[in-house]
Amino acid sequence: TPYPEEVRAFFRTVLEGEAVAVADILSKHPSIVVDFKSDQNVFNYAFTNEAHRFEVIKVLVENGFDINFWEKGCLTALCKAIHEC
C-alpha cells in the first residue's frame, strides 16, 4: 500500500534538506511523528543532504524523532552523524 501524499512529501522534503518544509508538514500532520519517530530511514534521508542535514535533524529531534533509536546491526542516527563529521 503506498503511503499517503503527506508522508511522501515529508520524506521528500527530508531528503531535499528543506527544514522549514519538514517542520510545516509535521505541524500539520503530527501522526507522522507517531508513525515514523523510530524509523531509521528518516535520519538516513536527512544525512543524504550534506548541505542541510543538521537543520533537518534539529527539526526532527525537536518534533520527537528518536536520534538514539537502535536497531540490531545498525548504528544509531546520532552515531552516524558523529562518524560522518
PDB file of N, CA, C and O in Angstrom:
ATOM      1  N   THR A   1       0.846  -1.175   0.000  1.00  0.00           N
ATOM      2  CA  THR A   1       0.000   0.000   0.000  1.00  0.00           C
ATOM      3  C   THR A   1       0.900   1.249   0.000  1.00  0.00           C
ATOM      4  O   THR A   1       1.744   1.400   0.881  1.00  0.00           O
ATOM      5  N   PRO A   2       0.706   2.111  -0.955  1.00  0.00           N
ATOM      6  CA  PRO A   2       1.522   3.334  -0.986  1.00  0.00           C
ATOM      7  C   PRO A   2       1.169   4.264   0.179  1.00  0.00           C
ATOM      8  O   PRO A   2       0.046   4.277   0.670  1.00  0.00           O
ATOM      9  N   TYR A   3       2.170   5.023   0.595  1.00  0.00           N
ATOM     10  CA  TYR A   3       1.942   5.989   1.670  1.00  0.00           C
ATOM     11  C   TYR A   3       1.083   7.137   1.164  1.00  0.00           C
ATOM     12  O   TYR A   3       1.122   7.486  -0.013  1.00  0.00           O
ATOM     13  N   PRO A   4       0.350   7.789   2.087  1.00  0.00           N
ATOM     14  CA  PRO A   4      -0.423   8.978   1.705  1.00  0.00           C
ATOM     15  C   PRO A   4       0.515  10.097   1.229  1.00  0.00           C
ATOM     16  O   PRO A   4       1.712  10.103   1.554  1.00  0.00           O
ATOM     17  N   GLU A   5      -0.013  11.028   0.506  1.00  0.00           N
ATOM     18  CA  GLU A   5       0.780  12.115  -0.075  1.00  0.00           C
ATOM     19  C   GLU A   5       1.561  12.887   0.985  1.00  0.00           C
ATOM     20  O   GLU A   5       2.708  13.254   0.768  1.00  0.00           O
ATOM     21  N   GLU A   6       0.964  13.141   2.155  1.00  0.00           N
ATOM     22  CA  GLU A   6       1.682  13.918   3.169  1.00  0.00           C
ATOM     23  C   GLU A   6       2.926  13.170   3.679  1.00  0.00           C
ATOM     24  O   GLU A   6       3.939  13.789   3.987  1.00  0.00           O
ATOM     25  N   VAL A   7       2.870  11.854   3.731  1.00  0.00           N
ATOM     26  CA  VAL A   7       4.040  11.072   4.149  1.00  0.00           C
ATOM     27  C   VAL A   7       5.103  11.107   3.063  1.00  0.00           C
ATOM     28  O   VAL A   7       6.290  11.295   3.341  1.00  0.00           O
ATOM     29  N   ARG A   8       4.684  10.955   1.820  1.00  0.00           N
ATOM     30  CA  ARG A   8       5.644  11.041   0.705  1.00  0.00           C
ATOM     31  C   ARG A   8       6.282  12.427   0.655  1.00  0.00           C
ATOM     32  O   ARG A   8       7.490  12.562   0.451  1.00  0.00           O
ATOM     33  N   ALA A   9       5.489  13.467   0.887  1.00  0.00           N
ATOM     34  CA  ALA A   9       6.018  14.837   0.904  1.00  0.00           C
ATOM     35  C   ALA A   9       7.000  15.019   2.058  1.00  0.00           C
ATOM     36  O   ALA A   9       8.040  15.668   1.904  1.00  0.00           O
ATOM     37  N   PHE A  10       6.698  14.424   3.198  1.00  0.00           N
ATOM     38  CA  PHE A  10       7.601  14.502   4.345  1.00  0.00           C
ATOM     39  C   PHE A  10       8.962  13.896   3.999  1.00  0.00           C
ATOM     40  O   PHE A  10      10.003  14.528   4.169  1.00  0.00           O
ATOM     41  N   PHE A  11       8.958  12.673   3.497  1.00  0.00           N
ATOM     42  CA  PHE A  11      10.227  12.021   3.148  1.00  0.00           C
ATOM     43  C   PHE A  11      10.964  12.790   2.050  1.00  0.00           C
ATOM     44  O   PHE A  11      12.184  12.918   2.094  1.00  0.00           O
ATOM     45  N   ARG A  12      10.237  13.320   1.107  1.00  0.00           N
ATOM     46  CA  ARG A  12      10.855  14.094   0.021  1.00  0.00           C
ATOM     47  C   ARG A  12      11.528  15.354   0.557  1.00  0.00           C
ATOM     48  O   ARG A  12      12.658  15.663   0.201  1.00  0.00           O
ATOM     49  N   THR A  13      10.857  16.071   1.450  1.00  0.00           N
ATOM     50  CA  THR A  13      11.442  17.303   1.984  1.00  0.00           C
ATOM     51  C   THR A  13      12.618  17.008   2.920  1.00  0.00           C
ATOM     52  O   THR A  13      13.573  17.774   2.969  1.00  0.00           O
ATOM     53  N   VAL A  14      12.552  15.892   3.652  1.00  0.00           N
ATOM     54  CA  VAL A  14      13.703  15.485   4.471  1.00  0.00           C
ATOM     55  C   VAL A  14      14.890  15.210   3.554  1.00  0.00           C
ATOM     56  O   VAL A  14      15.999  15.698   3.783  1.00  0.00           O
ATOM     57  N   LEU A  15      14.663  14.452   2.504  1.00  0.00           N
ATOM     58  CA  LEU A  15      15.725  14.104   1.555  1.00  0.00           C
ATOM     59  C   LEU A  15      16.310  15.340   0.882  1.00  0.00           C
ATOM     60  O   LEU A  15      17.524  15.444   0.692  1.00  0.00           O
ATOM     61  N   GLU A  16      15.475  16.307   0.569  1.00  0.00           N
ATOM     62  CA  GLU A  16      15.920  17.518  -0.106  1.00  0.00           C
ATOM     63  C   GLU A  16      16.521  18.544   0.854  1.00  0.00           C
ATOM     64  O   GLU A  16      17.041  19.567   0.431  1.00  0.00           O
ATOM     65  N   GLY A  17      16.443  18.276   2.160  1.00  0.00           N
ATOM     66  CA  GLY A  17      17.048  19.169   3.139  1.00  0.00           C
ATOM     67  C   GLY A  17      16.256  20.431   3.404  1.00  0.00           C
ATOM     68  O   GLY A  17      16.813  21.454   3.801  1.00  0.00           O
ATOM     69  N   GLU A  18      14.952  20.384   3.228  1.00  0.00           N
ATOM     70  CA  GLU A  18      14.099  21.551   3.408  1.00  0.00           C
ATOM     71  C   GLU A  18      13.528  21.581   4.826  1.00  0.00           C
ATOM     72  O   GLU A  18      12.398  21.179   5.071  1.00  0.00           O
ATOM     73  N   ALA A  19      14.320  22.064   5.761  1.00  0.00           N
ATOM     74  CA  ALA A  19      13.955  22.032   7.178  1.00  0.00           C
ATOM     75  C   ALA A  19      12.641  22.766   7.473  1.00  0.00           C
ATOM     76  O   ALA A  19      11.821  22.276   8.250  1.00  0.00           O
ATOM     77  N   VAL A  20      12.435  23.910   6.874  1.00  0.00           N
ATOM     78  CA  VAL A  20      11.202  24.674   7.122  1.00  0.00           C
ATOM     79  C   VAL A  20       9.988  23.892   6.619  1.00  0.00           C
ATOM     80  O   VAL A  20       8.959  23.819   7.308  1.00  0.00           O
ATOM     81  N   ALA A  21      10.109  23.278   5.464  1.00  0.00           N
ATOM     82  CA  ALA A  21       9.003  22.478   4.918  1.00  0.00           C
ATOM     83  C   ALA A  21       8.748  21.246   5.774  1.00  0.00           C
ATOM     84  O   ALA A  21       7.590  20.855   5.987  1.00  0.00           O
ATOM     85  N   VAL A  22       9.816  20.621   6.281  1.00  0.00           N
ATOM     86  CA  VAL A  22       9.663  19.465   7.169  1.00  0.00           C
ATOM     87  C   VAL A  22       8.881  19.878   8.413  1.00  0.00           C
ATOM     88  O   VAL A  22       7.920  19.209   8.809  1.00  0.00           O
ATOM     89  N   ALA A  23       9.265  20.991   9.023  1.00  0.00           N
ATOM     90  CA  ALA A  23       8.573  21.475  10.220  1.00  0.00           C
ATOM     91  C   ALA A  23       7.105  21.772   9.922  1.00  0.00           C
ATOM     92  O   ALA A  23       6.222  21.455  10.731  1.00  0.00           O
ATOM     93  N   ASP A  24       6.839  22.355   8.770  1.00  0.00           N
ATOM     94  CA  ASP A  24       5.466  22.682   8.380  1.00  0.00           C
ATOM     95  C   ASP A  24       4.622  21.417   8.222  1.00  0.00           C
ATOM     96  O   ASP A  24       3.504  21.340   8.723  1.00  0.00           O
ATOM     97  N   ILE A  25       5.180  20.415   7.556  1.00  0.00           N
ATOM     98  CA  ILE A  25       4.447  19.153   7.360  1.00  0.00           C
ATOM     99  C   ILE A  25       4.165  18.498   8.708  1.00  0.00           C
ATOM    100  O   ILE A  25       3.059  18.016   8.957  1.00  0.00           O
ATOM    101  N   LEU A  26       5.164  18.481   9.587  1.00  0.00           N
ATOM    102  CA  LEU A  26       4.971  17.847  10.900  1.00  0.00           C
ATOM    103  C   LEU A  26       3.945  18.586  11.744  1.00  0.00           C
ATOM    104  O   LEU A  26       3.196  17.955  12.496  1.00  0.00           O
ATOM    105  N   SER A  27       3.882  19.909  11.620  1.00  0.00           N
ATOM    106  CA  SER A  27       2.876  20.654  12.396  1.00  0.00           C
ATOM    107  C   SER A  27       1.463  20.377  11.889  1.00  0.00           C
ATOM    108  O   SER A  27       0.519  20.354  12.665  1.00  0.00           O
ATOM    109  N   LYS A  28       1.344  20.138  10.596  1.00  0.00           N
ATOM    110  CA  LYS A  28       0.031  19.854  10.004  1.00  0.00           C
ATOM    111  C   LYS A  28      -0.369  18.379  10.115  1.00  0.00           C
ATOM    112  O   LYS A  28      -1.553  18.058  10.064  1.00  0.00           O
ATOM    113  N   HIS A  29       0.633  17.497  10.248  1.00  0.00           N
ATOM    114  CA  HIS A  29       0.365  16.052  10.267  1.00  0.00           C
ATOM    115  C   HIS A  29       1.157  15.396  11.395  1.00  0.00           C
ATOM    116  O   HIS A  29       2.108  14.645  11.150  1.00  0.00           O
ATOM    117  N   PRO A  30       0.784  15.648  12.654  1.00  0.00           N
ATOM    118  CA  PRO A  30       1.538  15.099  13.784  1.00  0.00           C
ATOM    119  C   PRO A  30       1.559  13.575  13.828  1.00  0.00           C
ATOM    120  O   PRO A  30       2.428  12.990  14.468  1.00  0.00           O
ATOM    121  N   SER A  31       0.649  12.930  13.141  1.00  0.00           N
ATOM    122  CA  SER A  31       0.654  11.460  13.120  1.00  0.00           C
ATOM    123  C   SER A  31       1.917  10.903  12.460  1.00  0.00           C
ATOM    124  O   SER A  31       2.315   9.767  12.728  1.00  0.00           O
ATOM    125  N   ILE A  32       2.585  11.704  11.638  1.00  0.00           N
ATOM    126  CA  ILE A  32       3.834  11.260  11.012  1.00  0.00           C
ATOM    127  C   ILE A  32       4.880  10.993  12.089  1.00  0.00           C
ATOM    128  O   ILE A  32       5.630  10.018  12.005  1.00  0.00           O
ATOM    129  N   VAL A  33       4.913  11.840  13.110  1.00  0.00           N
ATOM    130  CA  VAL A  33       5.863  11.632  14.210  1.00  0.00           C
ATOM    131  C   VAL A  33       5.560  10.306  14.899  1.00  0.00           C
ATOM    132  O   VAL A  33       6.455   9.495  15.145  1.00  0.00           O
ATOM    133  N   VAL A  34       4.304  10.065  15.205  1.00  0.00           N
ATOM    134  CA  VAL A  34       3.900   8.835  15.889  1.00  0.00           C
ATOM    135  C   VAL A  34       4.283   7.613  15.055  1.00  0.00           C
ATOM    136  O   VAL A  34       4.843   6.642  15.562  1.00  0.00           O
ATOM    137  N   ASP A  35       4.030   7.677  13.767  1.00  0.00           N
ATOM    138  CA  ASP A  35       4.248   6.525  12.896  1.00  0.00           C
ATOM    139  C   ASP A  35       5.710   6.284  12.534  1.00  0.00           C
ATOM    140  O   ASP A  35       6.100   5.148  12.256  1.00  0.00           O
ATOM    141  N   PHE A  36       6.526   7.338  12.518  1.00  0.00           N
ATOM    142  CA  PHE A  36       7.890   7.212  11.996  1.00  0.00           C
ATOM    143  C   PHE A  36       8.990   7.674  12.947  1.00  0.00           C
ATOM    144  O   PHE A  36      10.147   7.738  12.554  1.00  0.00           O
ATOM    145  N   LYS A  37       8.672   7.955  14.215  1.00  0.00           N
ATOM    146  CA  LYS A  37       9.675   8.515  15.123  1.00  0.00           C
ATOM    147  C   LYS A  37      10.851   7.583  15.386  1.00  0.00           C
ATOM    148  O   LYS A  37      11.933   8.043  15.743  1.00  0.00           O
ATOM    149  N   SER A  38      10.681   6.296  15.191  1.00  0.00           N
ATOM    150  CA  SER A  38      11.779   5.344  15.388  1.00  0.00           C
ATOM    151  C   SER A  38      12.218   4.698  14.080  1.00  0.00           C
ATOM    152  O   SER A  38      12.867   3.664  14.089  1.00  0.00           O
ATOM    153  N   ASP A  39      11.888   5.306  12.976  1.00  0.00           N
ATOM    154  CA  ASP A  39      12.242   4.779  11.660  1.00  0.00           C
ATOM    155  C   ASP A  39      13.603   5.327  11.241  1.00  0.00           C
ATOM    156  O   ASP A  39      13.746   6.527  11.001  1.00  0.00           O
ATOM    157  N   GLN A  40      14.603   4.462  11.170  1.00  0.00           N
ATOM    158  CA  GLN A  40      15.956   4.891  10.813  1.00  0.00           C
ATOM    159  C   GLN A  40      16.007   5.527   9.429  1.00  0.00           C
ATOM    160  O   GLN A  40      16.884   6.339   9.153  1.00  0.00           O
ATOM    161  N   ASN A  41      15.097   5.184   8.545  1.00  0.00           N
ATOM    162  CA  ASN A  41      15.106   5.747   7.197  1.00  0.00           C
ATOM    163  C   ASN A  41      14.962   7.264   7.205  1.00  0.00           C
ATOM    164  O   ASN A  41      15.501   7.939   6.336  1.00  0.00           O
ATOM    165  N   VAL A  42      14.225   7.788   8.173  1.00  0.00           N
ATOM    166  CA  VAL A  42      14.050   9.239   8.247  1.00  0.00           C
ATOM    167  C   VAL A  42      15.414   9.913   8.387  1.00  0.00           C
ATOM    168  O   VAL A  42      15.751  10.847   7.650  1.00  0.00           O
ATOM    169  N   PHE A  43      16.223   9.432   9.322  1.00  0.00           N
ATOM    170  CA  PHE A  43      17.546  10.025   9.521  1.00  0.00           C
ATOM    171  C   PHE A  43      18.486   9.700   8.364  1.00  0.00           C
ATOM    172  O   PHE A  43      19.315  10.525   7.987  1.00  0.00           O
ATOM    173  N   ASN A  44      18.355   8.510   7.788  1.00  0.00           N
ATOM    174  CA  ASN A  44      19.179   8.181   6.617  1.00  0.00           C
ATOM    175  C   ASN A  44      18.908   9.170   5.486  1.00  0.00           C
ATOM    176  O   ASN A  44      19.832   9.615   4.802  1.00  0.00           O
ATOM    177  N   TYR A  45      17.656   9.521   5.286  1.00  0.00           N
ATOM    178  CA  TYR A  45      17.311  10.516   4.272  1.00  0.00           C
ATOM    179  C   TYR A  45      17.917  11.870   4.633  1.00  0.00           C
ATOM    180  O   TYR A  45      18.442  12.573   3.784  1.00  0.00           O
ATOM    181  N   ALA A  46      17.841  12.231   5.918  1.00  0.00           N
ATOM    182  CA  ALA A  46      18.372  13.526   6.348  1.00  0.00           C
ATOM    183  C   ALA A  46      19.881  13.611   6.126  1.00  0.00           C
ATOM    184  O   ALA A  46      20.396  14.659   5.738  1.00  0.00           O
ATOM    185  N   PHE A  47      20.593  12.518   6.345  1.00  0.00           N
ATOM    186  CA  PHE A  47      22.045  12.517   6.164  1.00  0.00           C
ATOM    187  C   PHE A  47      22.446  12.664   4.706  1.00  0.00           C
ATOM    188  O   PHE A  47      23.555  13.083   4.406  1.00  0.00           O
ATOM    189  N   THR A  48      21.568  12.325   3.800  1.00  0.00           N
ATOM    190  CA  THR A  48      21.884  12.368   2.371  1.00  0.00           C
ATOM    191  C   THR A  48      22.206  13.779   1.900  1.00  0.00           C
ATOM    192  O   THR A  48      23.073  13.978   1.063  1.00  0.00           O
ATOM    193  N   ASN A  49      21.517  14.751   2.453  1.00  0.00           N
ATOM    194  CA  ASN A  49      21.709  16.134   2.023  1.00  0.00           C
ATOM    195  C   ASN A  49      22.739  16.812   2.921  1.00  0.00           C
ATOM    196  O   ASN A  49      22.399  17.358   3.968  1.00  0.00           O
ATOM    197  N   GLU A  50      24.003  16.754   2.506  1.00  0.00           N
ATOM    198  CA  GLU A  50      25.081  17.291   3.333  1.00  0.00           C
ATOM    199  C   GLU A  50      24.905  18.762   3.690  1.00  0.00           C
ATOM    200  O   GLU A  50      25.203  19.180   4.796  1.00  0.00           O
ATOM    201  N   ALA A  51      24.431  19.552   2.760  1.00  0.00           N
ATOM    202  CA  ALA A  51      24.347  20.996   2.976  1.00  0.00           C
ATOM    203  C   ALA A  51      23.352  21.375   4.073  1.00  0.00           C
ATOM    204  O   ALA A  51      23.543  22.373   4.759  1.00  0.00           O
ATOM    205  N   HIS A  52      22.302  20.574   4.242  1.00  0.00           N
ATOM    206  CA  HIS A  52      21.224  20.961   5.161  1.00  0.00           C
ATOM    207  C   HIS A  52      20.901  19.903   6.200  1.00  0.00           C
ATOM    208  O   HIS A  52      19.908  20.018   6.901  1.00  0.00           O
ATOM    209  N   ARG A  53      21.724  18.883   6.315  1.00  0.00           N
ATOM    210  CA  ARG A  53      21.359  17.765   7.188  1.00  0.00           C
ATOM    211  C   ARG A  53      21.157  18.167   8.638  1.00  0.00           C
ATOM    212  O   ARG A  53      20.242  17.688   9.282  1.00  0.00           O
ATOM    213  N   PHE A  54      21.995  19.052   9.176  1.00  0.00           N
ATOM    214  CA  PHE A  54      21.868  19.381  10.591  1.00  0.00           C
ATOM    215  C   PHE A  54      20.613  20.194  10.884  1.00  0.00           C
ATOM    216  O   PHE A  54      20.000  20.023  11.936  1.00  0.00           O
ATOM    217  N   GLU A  55      20.209  21.056   9.959  1.00  0.00           N
ATOM    218  CA  GLU A  55      18.963  21.804  10.157  1.00  0.00           C
ATOM    219  C   GLU A  55      17.764  20.859  10.188  1.00  0.00           C
ATOM    220  O   GLU A  55      16.867  20.995  11.010  1.00  0.00           O
ATOM    221  N   VAL A  56      17.770  19.889   9.272  1.00  0.00           N
ATOM    222  CA  VAL A  56      16.658  18.931   9.210  1.00  0.00           C
ATOM    223  C   VAL A  56      16.662  18.036  10.447  1.00  0.00           C
ATOM    224  O   VAL A  56      15.620  17.793  11.052  1.00  0.00           O
ATOM    225  N   ILE A  57      17.833  17.553  10.839  1.00  0.00           N
ATOM    226  CA  ILE A  57      17.926  16.693  12.020  1.00  0.00           C
ATOM    227  C   ILE A  57      17.444  17.443  13.259  1.00  0.00           C
ATOM    228  O   ILE A  57      16.730  16.883  14.092  1.00  0.00           O
ATOM    229  N   LYS A  58      17.789  18.712  13.366  1.00  0.00           N
ATOM    230  CA  LYS A  58      17.320  19.519  14.503  1.00  0.00           C
ATOM    231  C   LYS A  58      15.793  19.572  14.534  1.00  0.00           C
ATOM    232  O   LYS A  58      15.177  19.386  15.585  1.00  0.00           O
ATOM    233  N   VAL A  59      15.177  19.795  13.382  1.00  0.00           N
ATOM    234  CA  VAL A  59      13.703  19.827  13.310  1.00  0.00           C
ATOM    235  C   VAL A  59      13.125  18.474  13.704  1.00  0.00           C
ATOM    236  O   VAL A  59      12.150  18.404  14.460  1.00  0.00           O
ATOM    237  N   LEU A  60      13.724  17.404  13.223  1.00  0.00           N
ATOM    238  CA  LEU A  60      13.225  16.063  13.553  1.00  0.00           C
ATOM    239  C   LEU A  60      13.289  15.809  15.054  1.00  0.00           C
ATOM    240  O   LEU A  60      12.308  15.375  15.659  1.00  0.00           O
ATOM    241  N   VAL A  61      14.425  16.097  15.655  1.00  0.00           N
ATOM    242  CA  VAL A  61      14.595  15.863  17.093  1.00  0.00           C
ATOM    243  C   VAL A  61      13.644  16.754  17.894  1.00  0.00           C
ATOM    244  O   VAL A  61      13.005  16.298  18.848  1.00  0.00           O
ATOM    245  N   GLU A  62      13.525  18.012  17.509  1.00  0.00           N
ATOM    246  CA  GLU A  62      12.612  18.926  18.207  1.00  0.00           C
ATOM    247  C   GLU A  62      11.163  18.459  18.129  1.00  0.00           C
ATOM    248  O   GLU A  62      10.351  18.810  18.988  1.00  0.00           O
ATOM    249  N   ASN A  63      10.850  17.666  17.118  1.00  0.00           N
ATOM    250  CA  ASN A  63       9.481  17.176  16.954  1.00  0.00           C
ATOM    251  C   ASN A  63       9.277  15.755  17.475  1.00  0.00           C
ATOM    252  O   ASN A  63       8.237  15.160  17.249  1.00  0.00           O
ATOM    253  N   GLY A  64      10.293  15.210  18.162  1.00  0.00           N
ATOM    254  CA  GLY A  64      10.102  13.928  18.837  1.00  0.00           C
ATOM    255  C   GLY A  64      10.689  12.712  18.169  1.00  0.00           C
ATOM    256  O   GLY A  64      10.478  11.592  18.642  1.00  0.00           O
ATOM    257  N   PHE A  65      11.429  12.886  17.081  1.00  0.00           N
ATOM    258  CA  PHE A  65      12.069  11.739  16.450  1.00  0.00           C
ATOM    259  C   PHE A  65      13.236  11.284  17.316  1.00  0.00           C
ATOM    260  O   PHE A  65      13.942  12.099  17.911  1.00  0.00           O
ATOM    261  N   ASP A  66      13.443   9.990  17.403  1.00  0.00           N
ATOM    262  CA  ASP A  66      14.422   9.411  18.315  1.00  0.00           C
ATOM    263  C   ASP A  66      15.770   9.201  17.625  1.00  0.00           C
ATOM    264  O   ASP A  66      15.970   8.226  16.918  1.00  0.00           O
ATOM    265  N   ILE A  67      16.693  10.118  17.856  1.00  0.00           N
ATOM    266  CA  ILE A  67      18.014  10.049  17.229  1.00  0.00           C
ATOM    267  C   ILE A  67      18.875   8.945  17.845  1.00  0.00           C
ATOM    268  O   ILE A  67      19.885   8.540  17.288  1.00  0.00           O
ATOM    269  N   ASN A  68      18.463   8.427  18.992  1.00  0.00           N
ATOM    270  CA  ASN A  68      19.202   7.350  19.648  1.00  0.00           C
ATOM    271  C   ASN A  68      18.562   5.978  19.464  1.00  0.00           C
ATOM    272  O   ASN A  68      19.003   5.010  20.069  1.00  0.00           O
ATOM    273  N   PHE A  69      17.542   5.894  18.631  1.00  0.00           N
ATOM    274  CA  PHE A  69      16.899   4.606  18.387  1.00  0.00           C
ATOM    275  C   PHE A  69      17.916   3.651  17.774  1.00  0.00           C
ATOM    276  O   PHE A  69      18.642   3.991  16.857  1.00  0.00           O
ATOM    277  N   TRP A  70      17.961   2.442  18.301  1.00  0.00           N
ATOM    278  CA  TRP A  70      18.948   1.468  17.862  1.00  0.00           C
ATOM    279  C   TRP A  70      18.267   0.223  17.324  1.00  0.00           C
ATOM    280  O   TRP A  70      17.338  -0.297  17.945  1.00  0.00           O
ATOM    281  N   GLU A  71      18.708  -0.212  16.161  1.00  0.00           N
ATOM    282  CA  GLU A  71      18.274  -1.485  15.605  1.00  0.00           C
ATOM    283  C   GLU A  71      19.477  -2.401  15.547  1.00  0.00           C
ATOM    284  O   GLU A  71      20.592  -1.955  15.263  1.00  0.00           O
ATOM    285  N   LYS A  72      19.270  -3.673  15.805  1.00  0.00           N
ATOM    286  CA  LYS A  72      20.376  -4.629  15.809  1.00  0.00           C
ATOM    287  C   LYS A  72      21.166  -4.537  14.503  1.00  0.00           C
ATOM    288  O   LYS A  72      20.603  -4.572  13.418  1.00  0.00           O
ATOM    289  N   GLY A  73      22.464  -4.395  14.631  1.00  0.00           N
ATOM    290  CA  GLY A  73      23.339  -4.346  13.471  1.00  0.00           C
ATOM    291  C   GLY A  73      23.467  -2.984  12.824  1.00  0.00           C
ATOM    292  O   GLY A  73      24.150  -2.830  11.826  1.00  0.00           O
ATOM    293  N   CYS A  74      22.814  -1.982  13.391  1.00  0.00           N
ATOM    294  CA  CYS A  74      22.859  -0.640  12.803  1.00  0.00           C
ATOM    295  C   CYS A  74      23.359   0.360  13.843  1.00  0.00           C
ATOM    296  O   CYS A  74      23.105   0.203  15.029  1.00  0.00           O
ATOM    297  N   LEU A  75      24.041   1.376  13.373  1.00  0.00           N
ATOM    298  CA  LEU A  75      24.401   2.482  14.248  1.00  0.00           C
ATOM    299  C   LEU A  75      23.165   3.336  14.489  1.00  0.00           C
ATOM    300  O   LEU A  75      22.281   3.413  13.644  1.00  0.00           O
ATOM    301  N   THR A  76      23.118   4.010  15.630  1.00  0.00           N
ATOM    302  CA  THR A  76      22.038   4.964  15.841  1.00  0.00           C
ATOM    303  C   THR A  76      22.270   6.147  14.906  1.00  0.00           C
ATOM    304  O   THR A  76      23.389   6.350  14.393  1.00  0.00           O
ATOM    305  N   ALA A  77      21.267   6.933  14.688  1.00  0.00           N
ATOM    306  CA  ALA A  77      21.405   8.109  13.835  1.00  0.00           C
ATOM    307  C   ALA A  77      22.433   9.065  14.414  1.00  0.00           C
ATOM    308  O   ALA A  77      23.210   9.690  13.672  1.00  0.00           O
ATOM    309  N   LEU A  78      22.483   9.179  15.727  1.00  0.00           N
ATOM    310  CA  LEU A  78      23.459  10.055  16.359  1.00  0.00           C
ATOM    311  C   LEU A  78      24.886   9.561  16.077  1.00  0.00           C
ATOM    312  O   LEU A  78      25.763  10.345  15.743  1.00  0.00           O
ATOM    313  N   CYS A  79      25.119   8.259  16.188  1.00  0.00           N
ATOM    314  CA  CYS A  79      26.450   7.715  15.876  1.00  0.00           C
ATOM    315  C   CYS A  79      26.829   7.960  14.433  1.00  0.00           C
ATOM    316  O   CYS A  79      27.972   8.299  14.133  1.00  0.00           O
ATOM    317  N   LYS A  80      25.887   7.794  13.520  1.00  0.00           N
ATOM    318  CA  LYS A  80      26.167   8.048  12.106  1.00  0.00           C
ATOM    319  C   LYS A  80      26.587   9.501  11.899  1.00  0.00           C
ATOM    320  O   LYS A  80      27.517   9.787  11.155  1.00  0.00           O
ATOM    321  N   ALA A  81      25.896  10.404  12.576  1.00  0.00           N
ATOM    322  CA  ALA A  81      26.218  11.834  12.424  1.00  0.00           C
ATOM    323  C   ALA A  81      27.623  12.119  12.939  1.00  0.00           C
ATOM    324  O   ALA A  81      28.374  12.861  12.312  1.00  0.00           O
ATOM    325  N   ILE A  82      27.977  11.529  14.047  1.00  0.00           N
ATOM    326  CA  ILE A  82      29.303  11.750  14.622  1.00  0.00           C
ATOM    327  C   ILE A  82      30.386  11.209  13.699  1.00  0.00           C
ATOM    328  O   ILE A  82      31.391  11.854  13.449  1.00  0.00           O
ATOM    329  N   HIS A  83      30.174  10.027  13.157  1.00  0.00           N
ATOM    330  CA  HIS A  83      31.180   9.402  12.294  1.00  0.00           C
ATOM    331  C   HIS A  83      31.317  10.079  10.943  1.00  0.00           C
ATOM    332  O   HIS A  83      32.358   9.984  10.306  1.00  0.00           O
ATOM    333  N   GLU A  84      30.287  10.786  10.489  1.00  0.00           N
ATOM    334  CA  GLU A  84      30.352  11.460   9.197  1.00  0.00           C
ATOM    335  C   GLU A  84      30.913  12.864   9.300  1.00  0.00           C
ATOM    336  O   GLU A  84      31.174  13.497   8.301  1.00  0.00           O
ATOM    337  N   CYS A  85      31.078  13.378  10.509  1.00  0.00           N
ATOM    338  CA  CYS A  85      31.564  14.754  10.683  1.00  0.00           C
ATOM    339  C   CYS A  85      33.072  14.780  10.810  1.00  0.00           C
ATOM    340  O   CYS A  85      33.716  13.878  11.181  1.00  0.00           O
TER     341      CYS A  85
END
